[in-house]
Amino acid sequence: MATVADAWRPTSELEHRLQETVRAGDQESYFRLLADSELVVPVPPELVDGVLANETQPSWPTQEEDGRVHVLVYTSASAMRACLGPSYQHFMTVRFGDIAETWPDARWWLAIDAPAPGVGTVLPIEARMPAWFVRQVAEGDGRPPQVGRAPAAWEELRDQHRELPRQSPRPEFQPANDVERELLRAAANNDHDLFLQTLADTDVLLPVPNDMDFTLRPGRPGFPWQTREVDGSTVVPVFTSPERLLEASGAGTEYIKLPFTVALRYWPNHDWLLAINSGSPAGGTVLAQQLPGLATWADQRAAQRMTDQFEPQNDIEQRLFDVARRRDTDAFYKTLLGAQVLVPAETDTPWGIVPGDPDFPWRPVPIHGRTSIQVFTSLKWMNEAIGSSRFIMPSLHEMVAAWPDTDWTLVLNPSLLHIRRCRRTGTRRFQGSPTPHKNTSNHTTNTRP
């Protein structure tokens, strides 16, 4: 029986190509097309007059589905009207990369060509994307992550089976905790979002050398990441229980326990893969290209959960928190520049050393894939991020004035993201909404944020 969607026809080159990828089952090409596209963001009819008069700033249009908030965007004005109804006549055009850059909430999803409940047409090219995947696609990687163990081709399995001796059946896999039960369920259902959300909320076991200085943590120079070579790729293994670690590495393997978000935040190498519970049905692998976007998403998600319970540790943090809630960028940086900050240092670093000194402990570490200098506004946040460490306390103004490398990024309190990043050139990144401009030539507002 024919449906309304069967009668739908693409109205743009983008829609033609998206339809071809859907028919071919080529998800990666679908998302790569989106990454290079310009999409339509609806302006609700009730806001049109205020927007055109420059009296109202449009917000992201959203719709709740299955308990999730989705930001609505469309591949053309025709698709928007087919999905939302003829009352939607005004819109903004925004590039996919700009949507990712100004994403409003790490818990929200992006909905492509989603119909309004009970109103619109269901288009065959619609899609839903979690926030972390939006960022990943914008950064050029359209591959969905793989979870579970990929099966080999039948012919390969058959040939291998013929050559193997008969063995006793392996015992049924037994999850060691609730986290592994959720990971197993996610892997069985190929639910990437559930798999990663479960990990984002848990601690993992990270193998370390037996003779390691146990004060070291990821985020401090010299941390000894343990790697393995798998099929020509370098892999860092992490585990969700001692049972999974024992299965993969044997008895006697030393490890440290830390939040999964910390391992992601300080990922040491752009080319390394992350393996969760290697060899286990409750495991999976995250590709190297996916890790920076996933790390940002995980940190932002954790920071949003902390917002209501945030407890400033001193007067500077209270002032920074107040101006951040008001979104007063200038006041935030003015307050910060006048503050003393904690800078991790070695045990033999002189206490009175200043940033202009040749021996000042500039100790860059990778944070979200960028070479960064991290500073802190209190001992609590430093200990949470990198563990116990000696520190010195210059003013941030002194550090900025003596900044040694314009390719480095300054990261303030990395465990309290949203990160405030600034380079010596003055670059600042903040979340926001697209801003439309009035178009008097017709009824459609076409702008970029």
PDB file of N, CA and C in Angstrom, residues 61-93:
ATOM      1  N   PRO A  61      14.539  25.495  17.542  1.00  0.00           N
ATOM      2  CA  PRO A  61      13.239  24.815  17.606  1.00  0.00           C
ATOM      3  C   PRO A  61      13.430  23.382  18.083  1.00  0.00           C
ATOM      4  N   THR A  62      12.631  22.960  19.040  1.00  0.00           N
ATOM      5  CA  THR A  62      12.801  21.627  19.613  1.00  0.00           C
ATOM      6  C   THR A  62      11.481  20.869  19.636  1.00  0.00           C
ATOM      7  N   GLN A  63      11.623  19.563  19.776  1.00  0.00           N
ATOM      8  CA  GLN A  63      10.466  18.673  19.863  1.00  0.00           C
ATOM      9  C   GLN A  63      10.878  17.471  20.705  1.00  0.00           C
ATOM     10  N   GLU A  64      10.030  17.071  21.640  1.00  0.00           N
ATOM     11  CA  GLU A  64      10.368  15.946  22.508  1.00  0.00           C
ATOM     12  C   GLU A  64       9.810  14.654  21.936  1.00  0.00           C
ATOM     13  N   GLU A  65      10.674  13.648  21.865  1.00  0.00           N
ATOM     14  CA  GLU A  65      10.282  12.324  21.389  1.00  0.00           C
ATOM     15  C   GLU A  65      10.912  11.280  22.297  1.00  0.00           C
ATOM     16  N   ASP A  66      10.102  10.380  22.799  1.00  0.00           N
ATOM     17  CA  ASP A  66      10.597   9.278  23.634  1.00  0.00           C
ATOM     18  C   ASP A  66      11.454   9.780  24.795  1.00  0.00           C
ATOM     19  N   GLY A  67      11.048  10.900  25.376  1.00  0.00           N
ATOM     20  CA  GLY A  67      11.770  11.433  26.522  1.00  0.00           C
ATOM     21  C   GLY A  67      13.035  12.190  26.186  1.00  0.00           C
ATOM     22  N   ARG A  68      13.328  12.388  24.883  1.00  0.00           N
ATOM     23  CA  ARG A  68      14.520  13.123  24.474  1.00  0.00           C
ATOM     24  C   ARG A  68      14.111  14.410  23.771  1.00  0.00           C
ATOM     25  N   VAL A  69      14.860  15.470  24.023  1.00  0.00           N
ATOM     26  CA  VAL A  69      14.641  16.733  23.324  1.00  0.00           C
ATOM     27  C   VAL A  69      15.451  16.713  22.031  1.00  0.00           C
ATOM     28  N   HIS A  70      14.787  17.007  20.914  1.00  0.00           N
ATOM     29  CA  HIS A  70      15.436  17.034  19.604  1.00  0.00           C
ATOM     30  C   HIS A  70      15.403  18.451  19.041  1.00  0.00           C
ATOM     31  N   VAL A  71      16.533  18.913  18.516  1.00  0.00           N
ATOM     32  CA  VAL A  71      16.582  20.151  17.747  1.00  0.00           C
ATOM     33  C   VAL A  71      16.159  19.823  16.318  1.00  0.00           C
ATOM     34  N   LEU A  72      15.227  20.604  15.779  1.00  0.00           N
ATOM     35  CA  LEU A  72      14.655  20.315  14.466  1.00  0.00           C
ATOM     36  C   LEU A  72      15.372  21.098  13.370  1.00  0.00           C
ATOM     37  N   VAL A  73      15.884  20.389  12.379  1.00  0.00           N
ATOM     38  CA  VAL A  73      16.435  21.016  11.177  1.00  0.00           C
ATOM     39  C   VAL A  73      15.962  20.217   9.974  1.00  0.00           C
ATOM     40  N   TYR A  74      16.020  20.853   8.805  1.00  0.00           N
ATOM     41  CA  TYR A  74      15.462  20.227   7.606  1.00  0.00           C
ATOM     42  C   TYR A  74      16.393  20.434   6.422  1.00  0.00           C
ATOM     43  N   THR A  75      16.239  19.559   5.443  1.00  0.00           N
ATOM     44  CA  THR A  75      17.133  19.580   4.288  1.00  0.00           C
ATOM     45  C   THR A  75      16.687  20.565   3.218  1.00  0.00           C
ATOM     46  N   SER A  76      15.494  21.118   3.341  1.00  0.00           N
ATOM     47  CA  SER A  76      15.011  22.141   2.410  1.00  0.00           C
ATOM     48  C   SER A  76      13.771  22.782   3.011  1.00  0.00           C
ATOM     49  N   ALA A  77      13.387  23.925   2.450  1.00  0.00           N
ATOM     50  CA  ALA A  77      12.151  24.569   2.896  1.00  0.00           C
ATOM     51  C   ALA A  77      10.947  23.682   2.593  1.00  0.00           C
ATOM     52  N   SER A  78      10.993  22.976   1.464  1.00  0.00           N
ATOM     53  CA  SER A  78       9.888  22.075   1.122  1.00  0.00           C
ATOM     54  C   SER A  78       9.770  20.945   2.129  1.00  0.00           C
ATOM     55  N   ALA A  79      10.913  20.392   2.532  1.00  0.00           N
ATOM     56  CA  ALA A  79      10.885  19.327   3.534  1.00  0.00           C
ATOM     57  C   ALA A  79      10.348  19.852   4.863  1.00  0.00           C
ATOM     58  N   MET A  80      10.736  21.078   5.226  1.00  0.00           N
ATOM     59  CA  MET A  80      10.244  21.677   6.468  1.00  0.00           C
ATOM     60  C   MET A  80       8.720  21.778   6.444  1.00  0.00           C
ATOM     61  N   ARG A  81       8.164  22.271   5.347  1.00  0.00           N
ATOM     62  CA  ARG A  81       6.709  22.457   5.281  1.00  0.00           C
ATOM     63  C   ARG A  81       5.985  21.122   5.189  1.00  0.00           C
ATOM     64  N   ALA A  82       6.611  20.142   4.528  1.00  0.00           N
ATOM     65  CA  ALA A  82       5.995  18.816   4.466  1.00  0.00           C
ATOM     66  C   ALA A  82       5.922  18.183   5.846  1.00  0.00           C
ATOM     67  N   CYS A  83       6.928  18.462   6.677  1.00  0.00           N
ATOM     68  CA  CYS A  83       6.993  17.837   7.998  1.00  0.00           C
ATOM     69  C   CYS A  83       6.247  18.621   9.073  1.00  0.00           C
ATOM     70  N   LEU A  84       6.223  19.947   8.955  1.00  0.00           N
ATOM     71  CA  LEU A  84       5.641  20.781  10.013  1.00  0.00           C
ATOM     72  C   LEU A  84       4.311  21.411   9.626  1.00  0.00           C
ATOM     73  N   GLY A  85       4.006  21.417   8.343  1.00  0.00           N
ATOM     74  CA  GLY A  85       2.758  22.018   7.904  1.00  0.00           C
ATOM     75  C   GLY A  85       2.979  23.348   7.206  1.00  0.00           C
ATOM     76  N   PRO A  86       1.979  23.821   6.464  1.00  0.00           N
ATOM     77  CA  PRO A  86       2.136  25.028   5.638  1.00  0.00           C
ATOM     78  C   PRO A  86       2.270  26.317   6.430  1.00  0.00           C
ATOM     79  N   SER A  87       1.978  26.298   7.727  1.00  0.00           N
ATOM     80  CA  SER A  87       2.098  27.535   8.507  1.00  0.00           C
ATOM     81  C   SER A  87       3.554  27.944   8.700  1.00  0.00           C
ATOM     82  N   TYR A  88       4.484  27.023   8.481  1.00  0.00           N
ATOM     83  CA  TYR A  88       5.911  27.333   8.622  1.00  0.00           C
ATOM     84  C   TYR A  88       6.431  27.874   7.297  1.00  0.00           C
ATOM     85  N   GLN A  89       6.618  29.191   7.235  1.00  0.00           N
ATOM     86  CA  GLN A  89       7.059  29.854   6.017  1.00  0.00           C
ATOM     87  C   GLN A  89       8.432  30.500   6.154  1.00  0.00           C
ATOM     88  N   HIS A  90       8.896  30.698   7.365  1.00  0.00           N
ATOM     89  CA  HIS A  90      10.149  31.409   7.593  1.00  0.00           C
ATOM     90  C   HIS A  90      11.181  30.464   8.200  1.00  0.00           C
ATOM     91  N   PHE A  91      12.429  30.722   7.870  1.00  0.00           N
ATOM     92  CA  PHE A  91      13.488  29.838   8.347  1.00  0.00           C
ATOM     93  C   PHE A  91      14.827  30.544   8.256  1.00  0.00           C
ATOM     94  N   MET A  92      15.820  29.930   8.874  1.00  0.00           N
ATOM     95  CA  MET A  92      17.213  30.333   8.717  1.00  0.00           C
ATOM     96  C   MET A  92      17.960  29.194   8.041  1.00  0.00           C
ATOM     97  N   THR A  93      18.996  29.512   7.292  1.00  0.00           N
ATOM     98  CA  THR A  93      19.871  28.469   6.762  1.00  0.00           C
ATOM     99  C   THR A  93      21.183  28.504   7.544  1.00  0.00           C
TER     100      THR A  93
END
